[in-house]
Each structure stands twice: as C-alpha cells, then as structure tokens.
PDB file of C-alpha atoms in Angstrom:
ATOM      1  CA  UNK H  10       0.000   0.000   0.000  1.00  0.00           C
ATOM      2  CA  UNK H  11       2.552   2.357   0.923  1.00  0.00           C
ATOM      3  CA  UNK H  12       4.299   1.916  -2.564  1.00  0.00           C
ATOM      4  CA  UNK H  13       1.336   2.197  -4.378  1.00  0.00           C
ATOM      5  CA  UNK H  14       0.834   5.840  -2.298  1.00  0.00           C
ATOM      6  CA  UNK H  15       4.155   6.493  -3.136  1.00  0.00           C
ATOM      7  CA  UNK H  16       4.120   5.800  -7.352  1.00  0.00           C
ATOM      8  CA  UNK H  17       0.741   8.029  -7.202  1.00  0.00           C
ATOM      9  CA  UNK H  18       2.372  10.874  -5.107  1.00  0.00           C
ATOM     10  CA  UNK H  19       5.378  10.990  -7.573  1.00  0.00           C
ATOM     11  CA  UNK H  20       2.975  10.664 -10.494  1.00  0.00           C
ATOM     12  CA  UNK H  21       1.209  13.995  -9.115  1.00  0.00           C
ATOM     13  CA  UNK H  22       4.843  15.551  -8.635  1.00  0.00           C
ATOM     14  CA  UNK H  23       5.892  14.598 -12.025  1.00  0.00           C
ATOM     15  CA  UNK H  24       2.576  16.171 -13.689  1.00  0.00           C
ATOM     16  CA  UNK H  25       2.222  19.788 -11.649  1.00  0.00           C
ATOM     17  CA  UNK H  26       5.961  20.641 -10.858  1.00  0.00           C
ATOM     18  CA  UNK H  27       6.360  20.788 -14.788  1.00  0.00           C
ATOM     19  CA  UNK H  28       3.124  22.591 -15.263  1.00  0.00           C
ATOM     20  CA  UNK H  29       3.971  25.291 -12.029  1.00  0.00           C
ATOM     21  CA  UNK H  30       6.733  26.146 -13.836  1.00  0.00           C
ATOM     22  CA  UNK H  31       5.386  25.708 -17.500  1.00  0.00           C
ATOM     23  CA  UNK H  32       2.058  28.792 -16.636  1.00  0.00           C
ATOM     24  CA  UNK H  33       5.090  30.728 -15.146  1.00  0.00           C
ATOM     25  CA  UNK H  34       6.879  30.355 -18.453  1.00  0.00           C
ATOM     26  CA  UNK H  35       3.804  30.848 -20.294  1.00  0.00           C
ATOM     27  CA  UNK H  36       3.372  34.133 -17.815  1.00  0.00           C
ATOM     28  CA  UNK H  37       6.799  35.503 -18.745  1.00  0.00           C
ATOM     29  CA  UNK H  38       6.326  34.808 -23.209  1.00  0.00           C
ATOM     30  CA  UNK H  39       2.437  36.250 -23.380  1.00  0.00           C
ATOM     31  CA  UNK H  40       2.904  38.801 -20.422  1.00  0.00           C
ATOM     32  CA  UNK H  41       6.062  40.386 -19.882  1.00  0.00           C
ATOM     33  CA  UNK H  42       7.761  39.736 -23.095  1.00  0.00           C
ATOM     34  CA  UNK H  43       5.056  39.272 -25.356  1.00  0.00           C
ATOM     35  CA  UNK H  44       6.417  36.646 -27.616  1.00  0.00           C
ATOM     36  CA  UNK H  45       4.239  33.959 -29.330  1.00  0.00           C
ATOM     37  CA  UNK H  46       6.916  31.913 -31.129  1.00  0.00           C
ATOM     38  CA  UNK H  47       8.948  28.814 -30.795  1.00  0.00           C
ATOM     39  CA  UNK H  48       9.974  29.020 -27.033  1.00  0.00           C
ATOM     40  CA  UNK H  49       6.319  29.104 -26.490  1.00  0.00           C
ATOM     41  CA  UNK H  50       4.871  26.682 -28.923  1.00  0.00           C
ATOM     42  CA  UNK H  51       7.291  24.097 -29.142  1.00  0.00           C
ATOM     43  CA  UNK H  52      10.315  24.463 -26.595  1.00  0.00           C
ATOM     44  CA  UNK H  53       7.906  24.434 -23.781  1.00  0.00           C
ATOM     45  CA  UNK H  54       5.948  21.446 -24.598  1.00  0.00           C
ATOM     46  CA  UNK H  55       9.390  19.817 -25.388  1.00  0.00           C
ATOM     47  CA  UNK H  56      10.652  20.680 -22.013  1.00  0.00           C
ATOM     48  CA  UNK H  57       7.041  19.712 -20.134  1.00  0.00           C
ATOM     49  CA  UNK H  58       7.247  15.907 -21.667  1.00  0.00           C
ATOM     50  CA  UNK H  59      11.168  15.735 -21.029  1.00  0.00           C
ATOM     51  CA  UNK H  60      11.145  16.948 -17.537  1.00  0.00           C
ATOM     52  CA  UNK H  61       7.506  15.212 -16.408  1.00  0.00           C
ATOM     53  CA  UNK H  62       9.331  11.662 -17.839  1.00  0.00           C
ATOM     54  CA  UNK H  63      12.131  11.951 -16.054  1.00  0.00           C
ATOM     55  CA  UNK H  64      10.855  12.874 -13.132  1.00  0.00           C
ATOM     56  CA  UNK H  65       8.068   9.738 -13.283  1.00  0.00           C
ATOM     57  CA  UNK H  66      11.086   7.754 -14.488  1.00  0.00           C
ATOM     58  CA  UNK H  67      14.005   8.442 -12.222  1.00  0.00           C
ATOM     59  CA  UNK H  68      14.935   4.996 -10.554  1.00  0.00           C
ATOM     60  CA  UNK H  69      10.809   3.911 -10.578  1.00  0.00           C
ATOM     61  CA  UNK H  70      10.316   1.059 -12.308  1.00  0.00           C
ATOM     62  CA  UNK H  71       7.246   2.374 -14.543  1.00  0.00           C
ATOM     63  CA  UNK H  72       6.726   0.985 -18.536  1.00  0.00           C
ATOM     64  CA  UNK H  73       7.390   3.084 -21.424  1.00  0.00           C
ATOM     65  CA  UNK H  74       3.141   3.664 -21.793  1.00  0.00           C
ATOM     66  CA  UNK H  75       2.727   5.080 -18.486  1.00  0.00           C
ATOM     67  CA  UNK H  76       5.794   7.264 -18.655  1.00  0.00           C
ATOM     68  CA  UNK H  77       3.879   8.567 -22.390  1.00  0.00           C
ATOM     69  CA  UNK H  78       0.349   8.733 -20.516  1.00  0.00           C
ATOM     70  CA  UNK H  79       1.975  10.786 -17.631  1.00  0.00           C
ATOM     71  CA  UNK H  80       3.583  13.152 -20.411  1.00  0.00           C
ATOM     72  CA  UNK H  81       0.584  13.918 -21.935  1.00  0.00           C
ATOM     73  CA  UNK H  82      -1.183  14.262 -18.863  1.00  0.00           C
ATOM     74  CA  UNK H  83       0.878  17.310 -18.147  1.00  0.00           C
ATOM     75  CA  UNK H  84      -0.041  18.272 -21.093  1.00  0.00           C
ATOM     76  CA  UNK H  85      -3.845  17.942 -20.392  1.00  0.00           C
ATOM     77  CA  UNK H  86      -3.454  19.716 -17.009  1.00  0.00           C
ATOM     78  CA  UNK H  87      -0.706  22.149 -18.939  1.00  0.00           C
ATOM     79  CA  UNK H  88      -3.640  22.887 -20.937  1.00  0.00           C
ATOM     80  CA  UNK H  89      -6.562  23.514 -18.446  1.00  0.00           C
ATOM     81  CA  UNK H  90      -4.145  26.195 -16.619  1.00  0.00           C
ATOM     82  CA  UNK H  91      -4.288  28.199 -20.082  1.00  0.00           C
ATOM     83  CA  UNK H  92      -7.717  27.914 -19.789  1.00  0.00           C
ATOM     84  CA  UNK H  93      -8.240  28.402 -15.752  1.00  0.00           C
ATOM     85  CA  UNK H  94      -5.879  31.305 -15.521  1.00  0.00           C
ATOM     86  CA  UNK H  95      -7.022  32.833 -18.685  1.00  0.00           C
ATOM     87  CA  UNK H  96      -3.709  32.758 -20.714  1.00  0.00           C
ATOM     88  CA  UNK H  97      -5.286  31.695 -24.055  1.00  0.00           C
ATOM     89  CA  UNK H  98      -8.550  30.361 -25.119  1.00  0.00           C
ATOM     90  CA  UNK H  99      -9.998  27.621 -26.613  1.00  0.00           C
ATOM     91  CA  UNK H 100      -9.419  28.297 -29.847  1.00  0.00           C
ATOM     92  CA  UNK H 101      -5.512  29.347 -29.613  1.00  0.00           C
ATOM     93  CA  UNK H 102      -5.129  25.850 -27.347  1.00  0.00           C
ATOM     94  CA  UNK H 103      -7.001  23.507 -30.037  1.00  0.00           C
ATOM     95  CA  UNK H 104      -4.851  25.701 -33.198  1.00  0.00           C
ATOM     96  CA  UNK H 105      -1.302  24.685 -31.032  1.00  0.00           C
ATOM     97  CA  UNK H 106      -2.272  21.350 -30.305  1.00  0.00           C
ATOM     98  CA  UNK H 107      -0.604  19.648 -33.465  1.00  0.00           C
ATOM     99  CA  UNK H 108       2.616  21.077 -32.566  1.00  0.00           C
ATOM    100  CA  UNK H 109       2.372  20.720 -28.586  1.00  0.00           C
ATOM    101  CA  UNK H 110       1.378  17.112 -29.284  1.00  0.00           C
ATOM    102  CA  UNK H 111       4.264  16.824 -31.384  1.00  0.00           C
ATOM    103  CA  UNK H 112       6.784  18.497 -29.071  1.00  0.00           C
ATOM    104  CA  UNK H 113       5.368  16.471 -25.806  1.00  0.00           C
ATOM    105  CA  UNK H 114       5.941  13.314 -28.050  1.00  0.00           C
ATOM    106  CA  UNK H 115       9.689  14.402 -28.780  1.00  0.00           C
ATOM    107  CA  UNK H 116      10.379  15.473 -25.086  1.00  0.00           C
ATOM    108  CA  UNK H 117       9.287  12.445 -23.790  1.00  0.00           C
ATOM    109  CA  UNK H 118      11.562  10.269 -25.796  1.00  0.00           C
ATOM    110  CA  UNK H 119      14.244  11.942 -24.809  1.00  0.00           C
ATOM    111  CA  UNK H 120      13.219  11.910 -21.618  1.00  0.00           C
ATOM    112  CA  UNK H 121      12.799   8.160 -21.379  1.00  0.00           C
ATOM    113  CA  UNK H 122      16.649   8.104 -23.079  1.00  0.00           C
ATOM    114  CA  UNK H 123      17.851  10.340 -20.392  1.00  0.00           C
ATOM    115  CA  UNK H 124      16.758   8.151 -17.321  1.00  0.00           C
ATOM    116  CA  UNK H 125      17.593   4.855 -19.412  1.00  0.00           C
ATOM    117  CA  UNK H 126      21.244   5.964 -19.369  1.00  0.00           C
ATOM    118  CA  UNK H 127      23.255   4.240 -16.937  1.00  0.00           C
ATOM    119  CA  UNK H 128      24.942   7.674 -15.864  1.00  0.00           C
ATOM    120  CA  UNK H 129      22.330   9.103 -12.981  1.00  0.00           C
ATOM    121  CA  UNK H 130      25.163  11.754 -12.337  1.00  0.00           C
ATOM    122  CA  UNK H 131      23.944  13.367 -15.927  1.00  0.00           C
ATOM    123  CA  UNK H 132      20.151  13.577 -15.015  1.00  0.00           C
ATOM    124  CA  UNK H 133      20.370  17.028 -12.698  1.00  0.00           C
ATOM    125  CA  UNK H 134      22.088  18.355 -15.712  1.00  0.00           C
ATOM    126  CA  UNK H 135      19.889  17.887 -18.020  1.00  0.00           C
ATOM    127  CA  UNK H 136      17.034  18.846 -15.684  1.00  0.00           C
ATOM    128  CA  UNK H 137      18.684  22.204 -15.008  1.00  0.00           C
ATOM    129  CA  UNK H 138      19.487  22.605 -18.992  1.00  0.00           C
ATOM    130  CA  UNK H 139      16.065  21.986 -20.202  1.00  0.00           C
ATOM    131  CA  UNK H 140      14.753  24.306 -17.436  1.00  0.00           C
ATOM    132  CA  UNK H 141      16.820  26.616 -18.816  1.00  0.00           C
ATOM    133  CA  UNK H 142      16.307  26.119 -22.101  1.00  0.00           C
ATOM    134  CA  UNK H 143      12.842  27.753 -22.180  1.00  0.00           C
ATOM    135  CA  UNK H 144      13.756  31.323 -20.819  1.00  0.00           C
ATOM    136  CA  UNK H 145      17.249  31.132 -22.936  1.00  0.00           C
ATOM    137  CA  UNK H 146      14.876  30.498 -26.148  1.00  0.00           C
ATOM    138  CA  UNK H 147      12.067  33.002 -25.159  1.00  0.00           C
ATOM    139  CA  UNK H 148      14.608  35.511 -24.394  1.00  0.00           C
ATOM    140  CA  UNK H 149      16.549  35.159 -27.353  1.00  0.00           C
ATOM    141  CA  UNK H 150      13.351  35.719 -29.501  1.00  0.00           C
ATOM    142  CA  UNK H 151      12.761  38.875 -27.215  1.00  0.00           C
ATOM    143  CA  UNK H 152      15.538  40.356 -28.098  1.00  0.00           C
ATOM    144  CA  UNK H 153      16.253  39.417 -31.925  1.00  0.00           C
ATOM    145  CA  UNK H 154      12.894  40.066 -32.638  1.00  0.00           C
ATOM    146  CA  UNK H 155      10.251  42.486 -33.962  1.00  0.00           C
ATOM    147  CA  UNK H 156       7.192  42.586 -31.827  1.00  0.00           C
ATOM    148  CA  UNK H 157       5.198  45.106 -33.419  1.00  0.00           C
ATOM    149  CA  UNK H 158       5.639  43.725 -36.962  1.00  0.00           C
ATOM    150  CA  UNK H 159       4.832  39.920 -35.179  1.00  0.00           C
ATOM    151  CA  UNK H 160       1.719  41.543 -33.634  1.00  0.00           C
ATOM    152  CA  UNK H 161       0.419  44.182 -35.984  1.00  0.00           C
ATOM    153  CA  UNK H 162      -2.577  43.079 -37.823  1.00  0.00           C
ATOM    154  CA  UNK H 163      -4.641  45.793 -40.331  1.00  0.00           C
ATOM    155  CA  UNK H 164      -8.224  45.343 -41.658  1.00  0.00           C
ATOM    156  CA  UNK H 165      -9.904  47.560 -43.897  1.00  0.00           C
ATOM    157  CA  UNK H 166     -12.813  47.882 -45.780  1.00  0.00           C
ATOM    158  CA  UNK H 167     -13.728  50.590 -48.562  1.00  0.00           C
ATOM    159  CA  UNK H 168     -16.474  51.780 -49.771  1.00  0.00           C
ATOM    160  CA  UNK H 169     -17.410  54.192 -53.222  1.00  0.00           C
ATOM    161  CA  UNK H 170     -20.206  56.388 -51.392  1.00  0.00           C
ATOM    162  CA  UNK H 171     -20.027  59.506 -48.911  1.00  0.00           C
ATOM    163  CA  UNK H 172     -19.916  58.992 -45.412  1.00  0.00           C
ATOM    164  CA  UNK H 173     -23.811  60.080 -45.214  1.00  0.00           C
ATOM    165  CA  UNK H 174     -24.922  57.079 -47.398  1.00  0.00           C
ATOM    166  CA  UNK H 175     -23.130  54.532 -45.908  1.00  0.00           C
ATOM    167  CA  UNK H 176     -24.128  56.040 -42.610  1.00  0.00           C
ATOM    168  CA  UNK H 177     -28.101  55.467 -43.184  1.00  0.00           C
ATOM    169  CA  UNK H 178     -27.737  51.863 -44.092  1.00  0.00           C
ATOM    170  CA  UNK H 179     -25.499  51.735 -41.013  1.00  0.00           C
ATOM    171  CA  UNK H 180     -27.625  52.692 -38.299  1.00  0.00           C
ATOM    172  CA  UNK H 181     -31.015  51.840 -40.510  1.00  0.00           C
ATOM    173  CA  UNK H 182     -31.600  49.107 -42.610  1.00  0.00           C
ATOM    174  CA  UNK H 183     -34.003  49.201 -45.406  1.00  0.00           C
ATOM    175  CA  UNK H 184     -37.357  47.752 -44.732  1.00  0.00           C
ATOM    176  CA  UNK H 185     -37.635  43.798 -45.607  1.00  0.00           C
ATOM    177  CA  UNK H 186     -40.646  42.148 -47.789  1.00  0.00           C
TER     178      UNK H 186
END
C-alpha cells in the first residue's frame, strides 16, 4: 500500500511541478515579453514531456506507456491552466495542439533516453538545462525580434459612397418584404 501511495504521489509531482513552472513560463512569453513563437509553442511542450518523464522515471520502475500517458497528462493539465488562468482560449489551445502534441511526443523520448542511461550523475544536468532552455529560447526571440511587426494586424474595408450614405444603411436598414 505504501508503494502504491508512493508511485501516485510521484505521479502527481511529475505532472504539476512541470506545469507550475510551464504557466510561469507561459506568464513571462504572453505577459512580460510578449512573444508567441517557438519558445512558447514548441520548446515548452518539449521541455514539459522531457522533464515530467524523467521525473516519473528516475529509478521507478514504470513501462514506457505510463511514462507517455503521464507526459501527456501534463499536457492535459498544462492545458486547463491556459484555460483556468485565462492565458489563451480555446481556440488558440485547439490551433497549437498539433505542434504541442508533437513536441510532448519528442520530449518524452528523450526523456525516457535520459533516465535509461546508466549515468544518474547526468540527469540534474539535463534537468537544469532543459529548465533553462525555455527562458534562454524566449529571451533570445525577445531580443532578436520584432514585436510590433509579429503583432500588428490591419483590416480595412472601402467603400465608393459619402460617409452620409453609408451612414443610413449603417444605423437603418431598409425595410424587408
């Protein structure tokens, strides 16, 4: 019983460690910095499947399939932050998803590679340089990039008529049969 107790409390550890510091990430690209690019939409996911598997994984004897499950389970609950918090919506989640999916998968095997290794002595390492990773690569976008031309969207519509005609069939419409 007490194992069991144990496997689920590292499970838990494995899934909201990565997505504590994964919204505060997330907090730093869409709030402070304002960058919606690759640290964001695939680095991050990367890191969250890496990190979450090795965690799970560390000296626990767990299969391959629940090491995936538990990746994309941080995902999941990755995912309903966005939503809880109010850092993206539906929409901007579901349009990601291909590429989050993609980057979870690709984290995750590397993750599983890392704690397969018979060297434990590497593991902090490459905890602390895929931790890392996401700030260096949302930071280097920061600065080598332009946010106003990456943000700047113009619509416009025009019309042949004054501004009086298109006014009355603005605030009026004609009468319908």
């Amino acid at each position: 019983m007490t194992n069991n107790v144990n496997t689920i409390k590292r499970k838990l550890l494995a899934i909201l460690l990565p997505c504590i510091l994964g919204w505060a990430f997330t907090y730093l690209a869409t709030d402070v910095w304002i960058i919606y690019a690759s640290g964001l939409f695939f680095m991050l996911p990367f890191t969250l499947g890496a990190f979450t598997t090795i965690i799970y994984g560390y000296k626990n004897d767990v299969s391959k399939k629940s090491l995936w499950v538990t990746a994309y389970s941080t995902l999941l609950v990755f995912c309903l932050g966005l939503l809880l918090f109010a850092f993206e919506g539906i929409i901007c989640i579901i349009m990601a998803a291909p590429l989050g999916l993609l980057a979870v998968w690709i984290g995750y095997l590397i993750g599983y590679q890392i704690i397969r290794r018979k060297t434990s002595s590497a593991i902090p390492t490459a905890v602390i340089l895929l931790l890392l990773a996401v700030p260096a690569v949302m930071g280097f976008e920061y600065a080598t990039g332009d946010i106003e031309q990456l943000r700047s969207v113009t619509t416009t519509i025009e019309i042949n008529a004054t501004p009086e005609a298109v006014w009355q069939n603005v605030v009026a419409f004609p009468r319908l049969d």
